[in-house]
XYZ file of C-alpha atoms in Angstrom:
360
model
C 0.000 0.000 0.000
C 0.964 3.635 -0.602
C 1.363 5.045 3.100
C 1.779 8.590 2.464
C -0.930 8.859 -0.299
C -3.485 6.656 2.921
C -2.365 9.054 5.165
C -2.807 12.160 3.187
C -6.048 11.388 2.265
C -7.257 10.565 5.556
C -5.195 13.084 7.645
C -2.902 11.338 9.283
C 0.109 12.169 11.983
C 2.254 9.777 12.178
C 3.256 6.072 12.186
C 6.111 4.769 13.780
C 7.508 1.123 13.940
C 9.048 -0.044 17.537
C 11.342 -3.441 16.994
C 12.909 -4.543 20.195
C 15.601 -7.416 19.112
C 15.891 -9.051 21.999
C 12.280 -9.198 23.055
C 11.262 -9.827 19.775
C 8.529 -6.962 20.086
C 7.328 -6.061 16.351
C 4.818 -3.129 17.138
C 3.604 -0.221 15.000
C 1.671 2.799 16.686
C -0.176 5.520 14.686
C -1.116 8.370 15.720
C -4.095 9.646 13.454
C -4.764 13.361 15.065
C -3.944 15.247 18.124
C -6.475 18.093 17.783
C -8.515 17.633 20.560
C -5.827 16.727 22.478
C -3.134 13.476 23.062
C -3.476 10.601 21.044
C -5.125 8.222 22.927
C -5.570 4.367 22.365
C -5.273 0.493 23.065
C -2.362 -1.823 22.146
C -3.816 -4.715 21.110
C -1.984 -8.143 20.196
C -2.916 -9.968 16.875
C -0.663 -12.672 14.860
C -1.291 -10.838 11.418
C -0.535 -12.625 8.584
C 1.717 -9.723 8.066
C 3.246 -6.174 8.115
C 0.984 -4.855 5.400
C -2.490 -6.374 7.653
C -0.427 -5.156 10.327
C -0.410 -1.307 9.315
C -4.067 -1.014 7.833
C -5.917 -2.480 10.787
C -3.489 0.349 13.532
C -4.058 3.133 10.564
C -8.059 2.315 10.450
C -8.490 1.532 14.500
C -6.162 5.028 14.878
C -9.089 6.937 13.082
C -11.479 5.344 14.262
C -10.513 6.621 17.947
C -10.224 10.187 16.750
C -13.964 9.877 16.166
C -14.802 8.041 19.010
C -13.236 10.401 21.675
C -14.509 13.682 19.577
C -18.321 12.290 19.650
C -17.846 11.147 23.132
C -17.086 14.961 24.277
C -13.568 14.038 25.105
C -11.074 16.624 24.749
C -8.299 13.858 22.930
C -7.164 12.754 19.762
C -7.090 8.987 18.117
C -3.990 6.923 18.336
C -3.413 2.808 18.254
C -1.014 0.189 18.964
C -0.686 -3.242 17.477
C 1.936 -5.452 17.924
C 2.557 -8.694 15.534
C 3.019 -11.714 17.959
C 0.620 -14.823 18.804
C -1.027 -13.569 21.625
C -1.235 -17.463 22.820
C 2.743 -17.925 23.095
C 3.037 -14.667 24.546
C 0.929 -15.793 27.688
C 2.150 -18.624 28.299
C 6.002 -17.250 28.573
C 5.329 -14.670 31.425
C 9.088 -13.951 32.345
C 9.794 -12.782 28.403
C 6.382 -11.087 28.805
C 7.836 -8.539 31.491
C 10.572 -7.832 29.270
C 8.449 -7.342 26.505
C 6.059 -4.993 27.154
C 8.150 -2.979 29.728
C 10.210 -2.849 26.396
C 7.009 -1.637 24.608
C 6.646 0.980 27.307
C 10.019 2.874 27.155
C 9.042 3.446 23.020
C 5.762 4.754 24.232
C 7.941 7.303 26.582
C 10.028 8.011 23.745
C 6.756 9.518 21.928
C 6.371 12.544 24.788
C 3.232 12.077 25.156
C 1.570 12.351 21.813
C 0.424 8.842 22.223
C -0.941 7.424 25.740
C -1.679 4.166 25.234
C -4.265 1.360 27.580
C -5.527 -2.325 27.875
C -6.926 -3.847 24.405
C -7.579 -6.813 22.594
C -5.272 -9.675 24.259
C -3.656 -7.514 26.449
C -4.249 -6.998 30.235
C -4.164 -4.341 33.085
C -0.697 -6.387 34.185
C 0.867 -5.749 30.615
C -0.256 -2.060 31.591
C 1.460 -1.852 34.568
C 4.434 -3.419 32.661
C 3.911 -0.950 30.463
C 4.081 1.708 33.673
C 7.293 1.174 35.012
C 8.672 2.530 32.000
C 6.131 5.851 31.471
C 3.171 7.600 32.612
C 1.737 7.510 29.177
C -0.612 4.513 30.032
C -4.026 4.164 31.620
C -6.820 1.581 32.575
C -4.238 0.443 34.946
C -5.408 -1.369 38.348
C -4.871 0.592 40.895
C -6.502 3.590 38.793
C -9.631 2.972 36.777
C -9.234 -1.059 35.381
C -10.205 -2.501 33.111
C -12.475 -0.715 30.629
C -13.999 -4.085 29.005
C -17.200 -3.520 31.710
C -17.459 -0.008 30.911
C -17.408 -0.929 27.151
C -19.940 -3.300 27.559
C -22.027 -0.691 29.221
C -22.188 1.668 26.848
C -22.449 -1.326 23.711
C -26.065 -1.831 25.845
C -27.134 1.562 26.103
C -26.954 1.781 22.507
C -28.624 -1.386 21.490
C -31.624 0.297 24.069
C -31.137 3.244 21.779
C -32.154 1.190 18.785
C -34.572 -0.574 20.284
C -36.523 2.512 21.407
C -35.844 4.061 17.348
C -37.374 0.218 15.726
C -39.514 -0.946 18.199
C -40.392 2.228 20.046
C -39.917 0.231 23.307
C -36.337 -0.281 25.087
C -37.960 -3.578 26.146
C -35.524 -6.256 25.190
C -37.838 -9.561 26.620
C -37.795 -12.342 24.091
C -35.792 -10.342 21.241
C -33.324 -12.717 19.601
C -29.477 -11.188 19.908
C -26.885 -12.902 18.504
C -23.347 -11.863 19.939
C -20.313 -12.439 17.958
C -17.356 -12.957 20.233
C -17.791 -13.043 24.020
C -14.234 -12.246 25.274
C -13.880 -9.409 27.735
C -16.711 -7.345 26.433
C -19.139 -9.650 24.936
C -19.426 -11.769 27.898
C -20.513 -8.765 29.943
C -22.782 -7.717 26.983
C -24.084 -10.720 27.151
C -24.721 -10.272 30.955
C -27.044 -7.535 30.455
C -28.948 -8.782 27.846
C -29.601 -11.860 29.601
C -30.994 -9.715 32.756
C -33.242 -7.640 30.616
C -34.805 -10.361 29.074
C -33.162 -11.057 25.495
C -33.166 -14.864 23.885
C -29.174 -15.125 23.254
C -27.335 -16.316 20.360
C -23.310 -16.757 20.817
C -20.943 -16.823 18.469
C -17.527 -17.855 19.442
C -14.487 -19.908 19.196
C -13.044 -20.058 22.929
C -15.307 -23.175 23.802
C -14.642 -22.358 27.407
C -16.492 -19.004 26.784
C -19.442 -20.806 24.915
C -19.529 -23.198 27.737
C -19.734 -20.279 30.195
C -22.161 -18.691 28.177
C -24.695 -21.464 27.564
C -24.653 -22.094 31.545
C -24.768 -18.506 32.802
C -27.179 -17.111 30.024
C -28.869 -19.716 28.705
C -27.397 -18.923 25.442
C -27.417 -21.282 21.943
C -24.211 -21.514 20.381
C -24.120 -20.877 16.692
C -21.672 -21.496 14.133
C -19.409 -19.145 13.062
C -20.422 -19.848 9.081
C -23.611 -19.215 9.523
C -23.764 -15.695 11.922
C -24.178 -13.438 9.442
C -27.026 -15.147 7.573
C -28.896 -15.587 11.269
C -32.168 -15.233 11.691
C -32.448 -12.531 14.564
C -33.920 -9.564 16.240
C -30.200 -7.849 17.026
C -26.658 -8.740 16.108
C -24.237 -7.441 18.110
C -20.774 -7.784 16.583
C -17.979 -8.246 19.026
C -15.254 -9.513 17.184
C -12.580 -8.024 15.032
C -13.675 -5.577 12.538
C -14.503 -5.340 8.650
C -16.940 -8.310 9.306
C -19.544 -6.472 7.289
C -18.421 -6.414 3.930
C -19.966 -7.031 0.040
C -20.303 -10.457 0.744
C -21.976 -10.313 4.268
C -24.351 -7.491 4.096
C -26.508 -9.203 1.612
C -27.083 -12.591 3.787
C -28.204 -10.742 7.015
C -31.691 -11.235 8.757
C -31.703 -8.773 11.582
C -33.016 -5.586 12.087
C -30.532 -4.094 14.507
C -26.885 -3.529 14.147
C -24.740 -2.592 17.672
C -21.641 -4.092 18.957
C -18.290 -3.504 20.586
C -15.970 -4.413 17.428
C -13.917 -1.502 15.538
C -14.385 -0.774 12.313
C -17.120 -3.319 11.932
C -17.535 -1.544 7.894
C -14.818 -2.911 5.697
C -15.979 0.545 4.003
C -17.760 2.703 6.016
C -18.761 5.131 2.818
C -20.263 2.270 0.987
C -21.225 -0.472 3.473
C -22.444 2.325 5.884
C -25.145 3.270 2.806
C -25.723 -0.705 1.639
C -26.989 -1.029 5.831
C -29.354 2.140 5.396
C -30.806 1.246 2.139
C -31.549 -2.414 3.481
C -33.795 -0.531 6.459
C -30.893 -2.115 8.930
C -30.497 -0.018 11.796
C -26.488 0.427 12.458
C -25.093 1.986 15.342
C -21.985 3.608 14.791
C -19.173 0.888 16.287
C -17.106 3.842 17.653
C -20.100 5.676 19.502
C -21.296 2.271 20.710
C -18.091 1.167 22.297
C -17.018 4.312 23.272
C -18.014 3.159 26.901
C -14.051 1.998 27.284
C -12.369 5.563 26.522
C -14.845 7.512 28.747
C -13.449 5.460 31.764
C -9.882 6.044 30.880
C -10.283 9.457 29.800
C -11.151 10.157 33.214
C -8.160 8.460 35.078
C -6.221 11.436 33.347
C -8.553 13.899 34.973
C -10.030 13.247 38.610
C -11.509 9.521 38.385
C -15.055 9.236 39.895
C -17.174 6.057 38.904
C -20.465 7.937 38.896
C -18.866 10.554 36.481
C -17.954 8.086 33.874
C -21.394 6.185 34.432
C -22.532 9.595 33.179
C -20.667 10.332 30.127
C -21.991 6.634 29.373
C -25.251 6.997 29.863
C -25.243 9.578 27.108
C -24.378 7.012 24.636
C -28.322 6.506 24.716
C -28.685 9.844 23.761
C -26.071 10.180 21.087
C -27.295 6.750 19.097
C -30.646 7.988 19.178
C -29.955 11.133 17.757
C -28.374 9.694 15.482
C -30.405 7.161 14.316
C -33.192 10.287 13.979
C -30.937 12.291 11.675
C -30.402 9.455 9.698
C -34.153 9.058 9.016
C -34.461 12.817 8.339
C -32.063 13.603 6.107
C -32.127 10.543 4.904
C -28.408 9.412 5.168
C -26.112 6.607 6.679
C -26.057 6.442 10.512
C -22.116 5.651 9.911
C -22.118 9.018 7.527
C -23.814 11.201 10.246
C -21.806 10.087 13.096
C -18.199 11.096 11.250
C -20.118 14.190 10.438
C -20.569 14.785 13.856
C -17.204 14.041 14.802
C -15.672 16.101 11.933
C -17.810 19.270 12.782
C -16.450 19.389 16.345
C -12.819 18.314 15.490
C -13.064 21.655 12.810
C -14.618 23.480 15.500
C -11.796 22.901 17.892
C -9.018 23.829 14.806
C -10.132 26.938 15.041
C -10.084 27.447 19.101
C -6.671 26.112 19.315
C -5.549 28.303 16.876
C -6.035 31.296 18.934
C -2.879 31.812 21.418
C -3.274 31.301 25.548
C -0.370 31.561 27.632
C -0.379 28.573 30.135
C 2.218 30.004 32.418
């Protein structure tokens, strides 16, 4: 791929490659725009097939958290980490571990703060306070706020209410069929509240400890990965890895509802985004649904207070909505009016910080 001409056209910072040779860390960070304020972000571990895979999915998840802090009201920018590494292996080797990420955290220092990074997809609040002992430039740590995967899950629910209430007129969930792709650290606490409002649940997962789990504690029927997308149900609630909705998935889907806690669940949010809205497919933008996670750490920066954060998630309800009722006005993608509304306030906040303030 042509890096400059991608991040040109998307308005990118910067994107920097950490290799640690004795560690064997192979990580890549980008840092999409620090408008609003410090690029903040999750390191997640994947084994990508390689460095191209590698770069796309940290340039698209980098953007995608620009837009997700700006339509949450938070006063940062987007940034992401991946790092290329079996996430399995890693585990299980727990003194290289130390090594690795604490390796991982002096690059982050080396960045000054334009990037602060937190807990994501196969990594944990101990890799973050790995990750601590070399900078401050980390949060969702322990002894602070945690781990964000409840918080996520949270705010993944408020929005599937927010649906609800726009389809059904009625945040009732009682015998609505959800199917949840992927019950790791956020789906199985999706799944939680679902099951306690009601909701007949549908998991989708390869972990068969989690499906075990799930099928005991929920009730839940397992289905096959090959066949999620072509399901038969009320609400699908994509909690996997992203691009899942793509030209060749869109056109098998049976639900009515869209809202989960994967990233960039569009392959193409321009033209997927408008194939979801001309099916009649409610879609709740993936970075205001899951923006539950970021609200929590943003506030470990600031003065943490539970009830606070509970707050700035409960307006997730509020934003999907809204939303979802500008869509059907205007007549336009729910994924096209949510970057709008993330755009407008990003060029809204250009302007302010162009106008000098002496901090002394």
């Amino acid at each position: 791929m042509k890096i400059f001409d991608y991040m040109q056209q998307y308005g990118y910072e910067q994107l920097v490659y950490f290799h640690d040779k004795a560690t064997d860390l192979k990580a890549i960070t980008c840092i999409h725009s620090t408008v609003l304020g410090p690029s903040l972000g999750g390191t997640r571990i994947w084994n990508y097939q390689d460095e191209d895979e590698a770069t796309l999915d940290v340039l698209r998840l980098a953007r995608g958290m620009t837009y997700k802090s700006a339509c949450a009201g938070l006063n940062l920018g987007g940034g992401k980490a991946v790092i290329i590494a079996d996430p399995q292996e890693l585990r299980k080797d727990i003194v290289r571990r130390e090594a690795f990420f604490r390796s991982f955290g002096r690059f982050v220092e080396g960045l000054n703060g334009r990037y602060i990074t937190a807990e994501d997809m196969n990594t944990t609040t101990q890799d973050m306070d790995y990750i601590n002992m070399e900078t401050n430039f980390v949060v969702g740590l322990e002894h602070k706020s945690g781990n964000p995967a409840p918080f996520t899950a949270l705010g993944v629910y408020k929005a599937i209410l927010a649906c609800c209430e726009a389809e059904y007129g009625s945040t009732c969930l009682k015998g609505k069929k959800v199917l949840v792709q992927g019950i790791g650290a956020v789906g199985y606490r999706l799944c939680q509240h679902l099951h306690e409002d009601g909701a007949e649940l549908f998991v989708s997962e390869l972990n068969r400890e989690r499906v075990a789990a799930a099928v005991e504690k929920f009730g839940a029927v397992e289905v096959d990965g090959n066949d999620v997308y072509g399901f038969d149900c009320d609400i699908f609630a994509p909690c996997a890895k992203g691009a899942g909705l793509n030209d060749e998935t869109i056109p098998r889907l049976k639900c009515k509802i869209i809202a989960g806690a994967a990233n960039n669940v569009l392959a193409d949010i321009k033209k997927h985004g408008q194939q979801l809205h001309d099916r009649g497919i409610i879609y709740a933008p993936d970075y205001v649904a899951n923006a539950g996670g970021v609200i929590n750490v943003y506030w470990e920066l600031h003065t943490y207070d539970v009830e606070t954060v509970k707050r700035g998630i409960e307006r997730i309800y509020s934003q999907t909505l809204e939303i979802i009722l500008t869509s059907r006005e205007k007549n336009l993608p729910t994924a096209l009016i949510a970057d709008q509304m993330a755009e407008a306030r990003i060029d809204a906040m250009r302007h302010v910080n162009s106008i000098y303030l002496n901090k002394r």
